[in-house]
């Protein structure tokens, strides 16, 4: 359980409706009205995508829409910021994939 | 028909929208976050009176007040461009274009990154990201964290993480270099912390506040700074250690840290790895002013205000007709100051829109209120904020008011 339920000042977090969505074909549970980034972190998922060229993993960085590190594909729409987008029931979320860099490979092989 | 478009539903934007609506202007507020409140949402600290400053409650209060005045608040909408077309401003968003005679840009601040090897690993985040995850989303950022960077915002958020039961193991400095600047030099860090000593996070620093204004004493303090750090509510602040690399395979596993001298130079052979599953980078804040730049507003670099700010007057006008600014876009200050600036901008817009009555009095009171709130602010990000404000207003006088007067003189003559 990665959620902060009790808080000495902010109080107990309200009991919200549960919904389900998929991320890279796996089904996860989320709370209604939370962001994709928050829902995934609550499920222990930190890696949101891999770098398009190097293939190294990336997660959220700023969490408020400034850095674009959290971009994912949502219902087939690419480059959606996971930190600003509310997760919806049955939403299909996918992480970006590494793209082949043909020119670079050719240069490397020479 | 909309009279005013406010970009940003933080304290500045909401207060601005309230003042506009109270003056009879039809107002829309746009924000790309999931709910209104801006960076106020994550803020939580105990005031000297013992009461709590609860950003969520403050945001709810402002939002309700605006909505009661029929302000239309639209969340989840991003603005990417604005331009003047036939006497009106067109505001382009991912959900279509809006237009109005007046625009108030209140986009707030962003965090300076401090890139260091390994900083793209999942589990590395800005300190503000941890604040939002903890207080707004109520999700744990990890079990064991390290903060890189020692400044007021880092201390405020450390306190919030501790309140929520999130364990932060230690605070270290970033390695000195062109990207970290003064943040990697213990001597400079201690100077900036003692400048802000009235809100210093530990009695050690508070005690030393006055004393350590002296260069010599400060150097001595750094020299004798305890090796295990000074505890801040249980978390050691290590001013003589710097992060050289964040390590991990698929996500954060730890931070490689080295001892440093008073000037930030690494002491060879002192490297050690501290385990962690999350890392927060605290690089400080700068005004998020891209949209003012896109609109064609001239800028000035003023370090006391946190970076480049659009030219503006004390009543929040920019040189572009119908375009106003308020809040952290004009310089980094606390949420309360942003709110007061927003009110000023709102009345300023109403005056420009030709609303008569007591608007002059309201505007004057609002300007005075900004000064009062600034003086009483519990958090001051830049100790020389007043100098910064003076610079930008003097520049306005020089560039815009005088010219206008000369022009008027010529016309009359
Ligand atoms: C991460 C972070 C943490 C902070 N923590 C504290 C703290 O603990 N204590 C404190 O006193 N101050 C803190 N501050 C300073 C904070 O900026 C002020 O306290 C205050 O919130 C500024 O108010 P504002 O209205 O100017 O901007 P903000 O509160 O930042 O509001 C700006 C709003 O504009 C929206 N926006 C920005 N760009 C666009 C766009 N292109 N399209 C649509 N919407 C947009 C944002 O989503 C945001 O909601 C923090 C700032 C940041 C960035
Ligand atoms: S994490 Fe920075 S834009 Fe989403």
Coordinates of C-alpha atoms and ligand atoms in Angstrom, one line a residue:
Chain A
X1 CA 0.0 0.0 0.0
X2 CA 1.7 3.2 -1.2
X3 CA -1.0 5.6 -0.2
X4 CA -1.0 8.2 2.5
X5 CA -4.3 7.5 4.3
X6 CA -3.9 9.3 7.6
X7 CA -2.3 12.7 8.0
X8 CA -2.0 14.7 11.2
X9 CA -3.1 18.0 9.7
X10 CA -4.8 17.2 6.4
X11 CA -6.8 14.4 8.0
X12 CA -7.9 11.1 6.6
X13 CA -8.0 11.0 2.8
X14 CA -11.5 10.7 1.5
X15 CA -12.6 7.3 0.3
X16 CA -12.9 7.6 -3.5
X17 CA -14.5 5.4 -6.1
X18 CA -12.1 2.8 -7.5
X19 CA -11.7 2.4 -11.3
X20 CA -9.5 0.3 -13.4
X21 CA -7.2 1.0 -16.3
X22 CA -4.4 -0.7 -18.2
X23 CA -0.8 0.3 -18.5
X24 CA 1.3 -1.7 -21.0
X25 CA -1.5 -4.4 -21.1
X26 CA -1.5 -4.9 -17.4
X27 CA -4.6 -3.9 -15.4
X28 CA -4.3 -1.6 -12.4
X29 CA -6.6 0.0 -9.9
X30 CA -6.9 3.7 -9.5
X31 CA -8.9 6.3 -7.5
X32 CA -11.3 8.4 -9.4
X33 CA -10.0 11.9 -10.2
X34 CA -6.4 11.2 -9.8
X35 CA -3.6 11.6 -12.4
X36 CA -2.2 8.7 -14.3
X37 CA 1.2 9.4 -12.7
X38 CA -0.2 9.2 -9.2
X39 CA -2.2 6.1 -9.9
X40 CA 0.8 4.3 -11.3
X41 CA 3.1 5.3 -8.4
X42 CA 0.4 4.1 -6.0
X43 CA 0.7 0.8 -7.7
X44 CA 4.5 0.9 -7.4
X45 CA 5.2 1.7 -11.0
X46 CA 7.9 4.3 -11.5
X47 CA 8.9 3.8 -15.1
X48 CA 6.5 5.6 -17.4
X49 CA 8.4 5.3 -20.7
X50 CA 11.8 4.6 -22.2
X51 CA 13.9 7.2 -23.9
X52 CA 13.0 7.2 -27.6
X53 CA 16.7 6.8 -28.6
X54 CA 18.7 5.2 -25.8
X55 CA 15.9 3.0 -24.4
X56 CA 16.8 4.0 -20.8
X57 CA 13.8 4.3 -18.4
X58 CA 12.1 7.5 -17.4
X59 CA 9.6 8.5 -14.7
X60 CA 7.8 11.7 -13.7
X61 CA 10.2 14.6 -12.7
X62 CA 8.3 17.8 -12.0
X63 CA 4.8 16.4 -11.5
X64 CA 3.2 19.7 -12.6
X65 CA 3.4 19.8 -16.4
X66 CA 6.7 21.6 -17.0
X67 CA 9.3 19.0 -18.0
X68 CA 7.5 16.6 -20.4
X69 CA 9.4 13.6 -18.9
X70 CA 6.1 11.8 -18.1
X71 CA 4.8 11.6 -21.6
X72 CA 2.7 8.5 -22.4
X73 CA 0.3 7.2 -25.0
X74 CA -3.4 7.4 -23.9
X75 CA -6.1 5.7 -25.9
X76 CA -3.7 5.8 -28.9
X77 CA -2.9 9.5 -28.5
X78 CA 0.8 10.0 -28.1
X79 CA 2.7 12.5 -25.9
X80 CA 0.2 13.0 -23.2
X81 CA 1.5 14.2 -19.8
X82 CA 0.8 11.6 -17.2
X83 CA 1.1 14.2 -14.4
X84 CA -1.7 16.4 -15.7
X85 CA -4.1 13.8 -17.1
X86 CA -6.9 12.3 -15.0
X87 CA -7.1 8.5 -15.3
X88 CA -10.5 7.2 -16.5
X89 CA -12.2 3.9 -16.2
X90 CA -10.9 1.5 -18.9
X91 CA -8.3 3.9 -20.1
X92 CA -5.5 2.3 -22.2
X93 CA -2.2 3.8 -21.2
X94 CA 1.1 2.7 -22.9
X95 CA 4.7 3.8 -22.4
X96 CA 6.6 5.2 -25.4
X97 CA 8.9 2.7 -27.0
X98 CA 12.5 3.0 -28.2
X99 CA 12.6 4.0 -31.8
X100 CA 15.1 2.5 -34.2
X101 CA 17.8 5.0 -35.2
X102 CA 18.8 3.6 -38.6
X103 CA 21.3 6.4 -39.4
X104 CA 23.1 6.0 -36.1
X105 CA 23.3 2.2 -36.5
X106 CA 24.8 2.7 -40.1
X107 CA 27.4 5.1 -38.8
X108 CA 28.3 2.7 -36.0
X109 CA 28.7 -0.2 -38.4
X110 CA 31.2 1.7 -40.6
Chain B
X1 CA -18.6 37.5 -24.5
X2 CA -15.7 37.3 -22.1
X3 CA -14.0 40.4 -20.9
X4 CA -11.0 38.9 -19.1
X5 CA -9.1 35.6 -19.6
X6 CA -6.9 34.7 -16.7
X7 CA -4.2 32.1 -17.4
X8 CA -3.4 30.2 -14.2
X9 CA -5.7 29.3 -11.3
X10 CA -3.1 29.8 -8.6
X11 CA -3.5 32.4 -5.8
X12 CA -2.6 35.2 -8.1
X13 CA -5.0 34.2 -10.9
X14 CA -7.9 33.4 -8.6
X15 CA -7.5 36.6 -6.6
X16 CA -7.3 38.5 -9.9
X17 CA -10.4 36.8 -11.3
X18 CA -12.3 37.7 -8.1
X19 CA -11.4 41.4 -8.3
X20 CA -12.3 41.5 -12.0
X21 CA -15.7 39.8 -11.4
X22 CA -16.4 42.0 -8.4
X23 CA -15.9 45.0 -10.7
X24 CA -18.5 43.6 -13.1
X25 CA -16.2 42.0 -15.7
X26 CA -17.0 38.6 -17.2
X27 CA -14.1 36.4 -16.4
X28 CA -12.7 33.0 -17.4
X29 CA -9.8 31.3 -15.7
X30 CA -7.8 28.5 -17.5
X31 CA -5.5 26.1 -15.8
X32 CA -3.7 22.9 -17.1
X33 CA -3.7 21.2 -13.7
X34 CA -6.5 18.9 -12.6
X35 CA -7.9 21.3 -10.0
X36 CA -7.6 25.0 -9.2
X37 CA -5.2 26.4 -6.6
X38 CA -1.8 26.2 -8.4
X39 CA 1.2 25.6 -6.1
X40 CA -0.9 26.7 -3.2
X41 CA -2.4 23.2 -3.1
X42 CA 0.7 21.5 -1.8
X43 CA 1.6 24.1 0.8
X44 CA 1.4 23.2 4.5
X45 CA 3.2 24.9 7.3
X46 CA 2.7 26.1 10.9
X47 CA 2.4 29.8 11.3
X48 CA 4.2 31.5 14.3
X49 CA 0.7 31.8 15.8
X50 CA 0.4 28.0 15.9
X51 CA -2.3 27.9 13.3
X52 CA -1.7 25.9 10.1
X53 CA -1.4 27.4 6.6
X54 CA -3.3 24.8 4.7
X55 CA -3.0 25.4 1.0
X56 CA -5.8 23.0 0.1
X57 CA -8.3 25.0 2.3
X58 CA -7.0 28.3 1.0
X59 CA -7.5 27.1 -2.6
X60 CA -11.0 25.8 -1.9
X61 CA -11.9 29.2 -0.3
X62 CA -10.6 31.2 -3.3
X63 CA -12.2 28.8 -5.8
X64 CA -15.6 29.1 -4.1
X65 CA -15.4 32.9 -3.9
X66 CA -14.6 33.1 -7.6
X67 CA -17.4 30.6 -8.5
X68 CA -19.9 32.5 -6.4
X69 CA -19.1 35.5 -8.5
X70 CA -19.8 33.5 -11.7
X71 CA -16.2 33.2 -12.7
X72 CA -15.8 30.2 -15.1
X73 CA -12.8 28.1 -14.0
X74 CA -11.7 25.6 -16.6
X75 CA -9.1 23.0 -15.5
X76 CA -7.2 20.6 -17.7
X77 CA -6.7 23.2 -20.4
X78 CA -3.2 24.2 -21.5
X79 CA -2.4 27.5 -23.2
X80 CA 0.4 27.4 -25.7
X81 CA 0.2 30.7 -27.5
X82 CA -1.4 34.1 -27.3
X83 CA -1.5 37.0 -29.8
X84 CA -3.2 40.3 -30.4
X85 CA -5.7 40.2 -33.3
X86 CA -7.8 43.3 -34.2
X87 CA -7.8 44.8 -30.7
X88 CA -8.4 41.6 -28.9
X89 CA -6.2 38.9 -27.4
X90 CA -6.5 35.4 -28.8
X91 CA -5.5 32.7 -26.4
X92 CA -4.8 29.4 -28.0
X93 CA -5.3 26.3 -25.9
X94 CA -5.3 22.5 -26.5
X95 CA -9.1 22.8 -26.3
X96 CA -9.6 25.7 -28.8
X97 CA -9.1 29.4 -29.0
X98 CA -10.6 32.0 -26.6
X99 CA -10.6 35.8 -27.1
X100 CA -11.0 38.8 -24.9
X101 CA -9.9 42.4 -24.6
X102 CA -7.9 41.7 -21.4
X103 CA -5.5 38.8 -20.4
X104 CA -3.9 38.3 -17.0
X105 CA -1.0 35.9 -17.1
X106 CA -0.5 34.3 -13.7
X107 CA 1.5 31.1 -14.6
X108 CA 3.6 31.1 -11.4
X109 CA 7.0 29.6 -11.1
X110 CA 9.0 26.5 -12.2
X111 CA 12.0 24.8 -10.6
X112 CA 15.6 25.1 -11.8
X113 CA 16.9 21.6 -12.6
X114 CA 20.3 20.5 -11.4
X115 CA 21.4 17.8 -13.9
X116 CA 23.9 15.3 -12.5
X117 CA 24.8 11.8 -13.6
X118 CA 21.9 9.5 -13.1
X119 CA 19.3 12.2 -12.7
X120 CA 17.0 10.7 -15.4
X121 CA 16.4 7.5 -13.4
X122 CA 12.9 6.9 -12.3
X123 CA 12.6 7.8 -8.7
X124 CA 14.5 11.1 -9.2
X125 CA 12.1 14.1 -9.0
X126 CA 12.1 17.8 -8.3
X127 CA 11.4 18.7 -4.6
X128 CA 8.1 20.3 -5.7
X129 CA 7.0 17.0 -7.3
X130 CA 7.4 15.3 -4.0
X131 CA 5.3 18.0 -2.4
X132 CA 2.4 17.5 -4.8
X133 CA 2.6 13.7 -4.7
X134 CA 2.4 13.8 -0.9
X135 CA 0.0 16.6 0.0
X136 CA -2.2 16.8 -3.1
X137 CA -2.3 13.2 -4.5
X138 CA -1.6 11.5 -1.1
X139 CA 0.8 8.9 -2.6
X140 CA 4.1 8.0 -1.0
X141 CA 7.1 8.9 -3.2
X142 CA 9.2 6.2 -1.6
X143 CA 10.5 4.7 1.7
X144 CA 13.9 6.3 2.0
X145 CA 14.9 9.5 0.3
X146 CA 17.8 11.9 -0.1
X147 CA 17.3 15.6 -0.9
X148 CA 20.0 17.2 -3.1
X149 CA 20.2 21.0 -2.5
X150 CA 19.8 23.0 0.7
X151 CA 17.4 26.0 0.4
X152 CA 14.2 27.4 1.9
X153 CA 11.9 25.4 -0.4
X154 CA 13.7 22.2 0.3
X155 CA 13.4 22.7 4.1
X156 CA 9.7 23.6 3.8
X157 CA 9.0 20.5 1.8
X158 CA 11.2 18.3 4.0
X159 CA 8.9 19.3 6.9
X160 CA 5.9 18.3 4.9
X161 CA 7.3 14.9 3.9
X162 CA 8.1 14.3 7.6
X163 CA 4.6 15.2 8.6
X164 CA 3.2 12.7 6.1
X165 CA 5.5 10.0 7.5
X166 CA 7.8 9.9 4.5
X167 CA 11.4 9.2 5.6
X168 CA 14.1 11.5 4.3
X169 CA 17.5 10.1 5.3
X170 CA 19.7 13.2 4.6
X171 CA 20.1 16.5 2.8
X172 CA 23.3 17.0 0.8
X173 CA 24.6 19.6 -1.6
X174 CA 24.9 19.1 -5.4
X175 CA 28.5 18.8 -6.7
X176 CA 29.9 22.2 -7.5
X177 CA 29.9 23.0 -11.2
X178 CA 28.6 25.3 -13.9
X179 CA 25.0 24.0 -13.5
X180 CA 24.7 24.0 -9.8
X181 CA 26.5 27.3 -9.2
X182 CA 26.4 28.6 -5.7
X183 CA 24.2 25.7 -4.6
X184 CA 27.3 23.6 -4.5
X185 CA 29.5 25.9 -2.4
X186 CA 29.0 25.3 1.4
X187 CA 30.1 28.9 2.2
X188 CA 27.5 30.4 -0.1
X189 CA 24.8 28.0 1.0
X190 CA 25.4 29.0 4.6
X191 CA 25.3 32.6 3.6
X192 CA 21.9 32.4 1.9
X193 CA 20.5 30.3 4.8
X194 CA 21.6 32.8 7.4
X195 CA 20.3 35.7 5.3
X196 CA 16.9 34.0 5.7
X197 CA 17.7 33.2 9.3
X198 CA 14.4 34.3 10.8
X199 CA 13.0 31.2 9.2
X200 CA 16.0 29.1 9.6
X201 CA 15.0 25.5 10.1
X202 CA 17.2 24.7 13.0
X203 CA 18.2 26.5 16.1
X204 CA 21.8 26.1 15.1
X205 CA 21.3 28.3 12.1
X206 CA 18.9 30.7 13.8
X207 CA 21.4 31.3 16.6
X208 CA 24.2 32.0 14.2
X209 CA 22.0 34.3 11.9
X210 CA 23.4 37.7 12.8
X211 CA 26.8 36.5 13.7
X212 CA 27.5 34.7 10.5
X213 CA 27.0 37.8 8.4
X214 CA 30.7 38.0 8.8
X215 CA 32.7 36.2 6.2
X216 CA 35.4 35.0 8.6
X217 CA 33.0 33.6 11.1
X218 CA 31.1 31.8 8.4
X219 CA 34.2 30.1 7.1
X220 CA 34.9 29.0 10.6
X221 CA 31.4 27.7 11.1
X222 CA 31.7 25.7 7.9
X223 CA 35.1 24.4 9.0
X224 CA 33.6 23.2 12.3
X225 CA 30.3 22.1 10.8
X226 CA 29.6 18.8 12.4
X227 CA 30.6 15.9 10.1
X228 CA 27.3 14.1 10.8
X229 CA 25.4 17.3 10.0
X230 CA 22.9 19.4 11.9
X231 CA 19.7 17.6 12.6
X232 CA 16.6 19.2 11.2
X233 CA 13.7 17.6 12.9
X234 CA 15.6 14.3 12.7
X235 CA 17.0 14.6 9.2
X236 CA 20.7 15.5 9.0
X237 CA 21.6 18.5 6.9
X238 CA 25.1 17.8 5.5
X239 CA 26.7 21.0 4.2
X240 CA 30.1 19.4 3.7
X241 CA 28.9 16.5 1.5
X242 CA 28.0 16.7 -2.2
X243 CA 26.1 14.3 -4.5
X244 CA 28.3 13.3 -7.4
X245 CA 26.1 10.6 -9.0
X246 CA 22.7 9.0 -8.6
X247 CA 23.0 5.3 -9.1
X248 CA 20.6 2.5 -10.0
X249 CA 19.9 0.1 -12.9
X250 CA 16.2 0.5 -13.7
X251 CA 15.4 3.0 -10.9
X252 CA 17.1 4.9 -8.0
X253 CA 19.1 2.7 -5.7
X254 CA 21.4 5.2 -4.1
X255 CA 23.5 8.3 -4.3
X256 CA 27.3 8.5 -4.5
X257 CA 28.4 11.3 -2.1
X258 CA 31.8 12.8 -1.5
X259 CA 33.1 15.1 1.3
X260 CA 33.8 18.7 0.1
X261 CA 35.7 21.7 1.5
X262 CA 34.2 25.1 2.3
X263 CA 34.4 26.1 -1.3
X264 CA 32.8 23.0 -2.6
X265 CA 36.0 21.2 -3.8
X266 CA 35.8 17.4 -3.6
X267 CA 38.1 15.7 -1.2
X268 CA 39.6 12.8 -3.1
X269 CA 39.0 9.3 -1.7
X270 CA 36.1 10.3 0.4
X271 CA 33.3 8.9 -1.8
X272 CA 30.6 6.8 -0.2
X273 CA 27.3 5.4 -1.4
X274 CA 24.1 6.1 0.5
X275 CA 21.1 3.9 -0.3
X276 CA 17.8 5.5 -1.3
X277 CA 14.7 4.6 -3.3
X278 CA 13.9 8.2 -4.2
X279 CA 15.9 11.4 -4.7
X280 CA 14.6 15.0 -4.7
X281 CA 16.5 17.7 -6.5
X282 CA 16.0 21.2 -5.0
X283 CA 17.4 23.8 -7.5
X284 CA 15.2 26.8 -6.5
X285 CA 12.5 28.6 -8.4
X286 CA 12.3 30.9 -11.4
X287 CA 9.4 32.9 -12.9
X288 CA 7.5 30.8 -15.5
X289 CA 7.2 33.6 -18.1
X290 CA 7.2 31.8 -21.5
X291 CA 3.7 33.0 -22.4
X292 CA 4.6 36.6 -21.8
X293 CA 7.6 36.1 -24.1
X294 CA 5.4 34.5 -26.8
X295 CA 3.0 37.5 -26.6
X296 CA 6.0 39.8 -27.3
X297 CA 6.5 41.3 -23.9
X298 CA 10.1 42.7 -23.2
X299 CA 12.0 41.1 -20.4
X300 CA 14.6 42.0 -17.8
X301 CA 17.0 39.7 -15.9
X302 CA 16.7 40.5 -12.2
X303 CA 18.4 37.9 -9.9
X304 CA 16.7 39.2 -6.8
X305 CA 13.4 38.2 -8.4
X306 CA 14.6 34.8 -9.4
X307 CA 15.4 35.3 -13.1
X308 CA 13.9 36.9 -16.2
X309 CA 10.7 38.8 -15.6
X310 CA 8.4 40.6 -18.1
X311 CA 8.5 44.4 -17.8
X312 CA 5.6 45.5 -15.6
X313 CA 4.5 48.3 -13.3
X314 CA 3.5 48.3 -9.7
X315 CA -0.2 48.1 -10.8
X316 CA 0.7 45.0 -12.9
X317 CA 0.4 46.3 -16.4
X318 CA 2.8 45.2 -19.1
X319 CA 3.9 47.5 -22.0
X320 CA 1.4 45.5 -24.2
X321 CA -2.1 47.0 -24.2
X322 CA -4.6 44.8 -22.3
X323 CA -1.9 42.4 -21.1
X324 CA -1.4 42.1 -17.3
X325 CA 0.8 39.9 -15.1
X326 CA 0.6 38.9 -11.4
X327 CA 2.1 36.4 -9.0
X328 CA 5.4 34.5 -9.3
X329 CA 5.7 35.3 -13.0
X330 CA 6.8 38.8 -11.7
X331 CA 9.3 37.4 -9.2
X332 CA 9.5 34.6 -6.6
X333 CA 7.6 35.2 -3.5
X334 CA 5.1 33.5 -1.1
X335 CA 1.6 32.6 -2.0
X336 CA 0.1 35.4 0.1
X337 CA 2.1 38.0 -1.9
X338 CA 0.9 36.4 -5.1
X339 CA -2.7 36.7 -3.9
X340 CA -2.3 40.4 -3.1
X341 CA -0.7 41.0 -6.5
X342 CA -3.6 39.2 -8.2
X343 CA -6.1 41.5 -6.5
X344 CA -4.1 44.5 -7.7
X345 CA -4.0 43.2 -11.3
X346 CA -7.8 42.6 -11.2
X347 CA -8.6 46.2 -10.1
X348 CA -6.0 47.5 -12.6
X349 CA -7.8 45.7 -15.4
X350 CA -11.2 47.0 -14.2
X351 CA -9.8 50.6 -14.2
X352 CA -8.4 50.1 -17.7
X353 CA -11.8 48.7 -18.8
X354 CA -13.3 52.0 -17.7
X355 CA -15.0 50.9 -14.5
X356 CA -15.5 54.1 -12.5
X357 CA -16.7 54.5 -8.9
X358 CA -14.2 53.7 -6.2
X359 CA -11.9 51.7 -8.4
X360 CA -9.0 54.2 -7.9
X361 CA -9.3 53.8 -4.2
X362 CA -9.5 50.0 -4.4
X363 CA -6.4 49.9 -6.6
X364 CA -4.4 52.1 -4.3
X365 CA -5.4 50.0 -1.3
X366 CA -4.4 46.9 -3.2
X367 CA -1.0 48.2 -4.1
X368 CA -0.4 49.2 -0.4
X369 CA -1.6 45.8 0.7
X370 CA 1.0 44.0 -1.5
X371 CA 3.7 46.0 0.3
X372 CA 2.3 45.2 3.7
X373 CA 2.0 41.5 3.0
X374 CA 5.5 41.4 1.6
X375 CA 6.9 42.9 4.8
X376 CA 5.1 40.4 6.9
X377 CA 5.8 37.3 4.8
X378 CA 6.7 34.2 6.7
X379 CA 8.7 32.8 3.8
X380 CA 11.0 35.0 1.7
X381 CA 12.8 33.1 -1.1
X382 CA 15.1 36.0 -2.0
X383 CA 16.3 38.3 0.9
X384 CA 16.9 41.2 -1.5
X385 CA 13.4 41.1 -2.9
X386 CA 12.7 44.8 -2.2
X387 CA 15.8 45.8 -4.3
X388 CA 14.5 43.6 -7.1
X389 CA 11.0 45.2 -7.0
X390 CA 12.6 48.7 -6.9
X391 CA 14.7 47.9 -10.0
X392 CA 11.8 46.7 -12.1
X393 CA 9.5 49.6 -11.1
X394 CA 12.2 52.2 -11.7
X395 CA 12.8 50.7 -15.1
X396 CA 9.1 51.0 -15.9
X397 CA 9.2 54.7 -14.9
X398 CA 12.2 55.3 -17.1
X399 CA 11.0 53.4 -20.1
X400 CA 7.3 53.9 -20.2
X401 CA 5.9 56.6 -17.8
X402 CA 8.5 59.3 -18.7
X403 CA 8.0 58.7 -22.4
X404 CA 4.3 58.9 -22.1
X405 CA 4.6 62.2 -20.2
X406 CA 7.0 63.7 -22.8
X407 CA 4.5 62.6 -25.5
X408 CA 1.7 64.3 -23.6
X409 CA 3.7 67.4 -23.2
X410 CA 4.4 67.6 -26.9
X411 CA 0.7 67.1 -27.7
X412 CA -0.3 69.9 -25.3
X413 CA 2.4 72.2 -26.5
Ligands
LIG1 C1 6.9 23.3 -7.0 C2 6.7 24.6 -6.2 C3 6.6 24.5 -4.8 C4 6.3 25.7 -4.1 N1 6.2 25.6 -2.7 C5 5.9 26.7 -2.0 C6 5.8 26.7 -0.6 O1 5.9 25.6 0.0 N2 5.6 27.8 0.1 C7 5.5 29.0 -0.6 O2 5.3 30.0 0.1 N3 5.6 29.1 -1.9 C8 5.9 28.0 -2.6 N4 6.0 28.1 -4.0 C9 6.0 29.4 -4.6 C10 4.7 29.6 -5.3 O3 5.0 29.8 -6.6 C11 3.9 30.7 -4.6 O4 3.7 30.4 -3.3 C12 2.5 30.8 -5.3 O5 1.8 29.6 -5.4 C13 2.6 31.5 -6.6 O6 1.3 31.8 -7.0 P1 1.0 32.1 -8.6 O7 -0.5 32.3 -8.6 O8 1.8 33.1 -9.1 O9 1.4 30.7 -9.3 P2 1.0 29.2 -9.1 O10 0.5 28.9 -7.8 O11 2.2 28.5 -9.6 O12 -0.2 29.0 -10.2 C14 0.1 29.0 -11.6 C15 -0.9 28.1 -12.3 O13 -0.8 28.4 -13.7 C16 -1.0 27.2 -14.4 N5 -0.3 27.3 -15.6 C17 1.0 27.5 -15.9 N6 1.2 27.5 -17.2 C18 0.1 27.2 -17.8 C19 -0.3 27.1 -19.2 N7 0.6 27.3 -20.2 N8 -1.6 26.8 -19.5 C20 -2.5 26.6 -18.5 N9 -2.2 26.8 -17.1 C21 -0.9 27.1 -16.8 C22 -0.4 26.1 -13.4 O14 -1.0 24.9 -13.7 C23 -0.7 26.7 -12.1 O15 -1.9 26.1 -11.5 C24 6.3 26.9 -4.7 C25 6.4 26.9 -6.1 C26 6.6 25.8 -6.9 C27 6.8 25.9 -8.4
LIG2 S1 6.5 15.2 -14.8 FE1 7.1 17.0 -15.7 S2 5.6 17.3 -17.2 FE2 4.8 15.5 -16.2

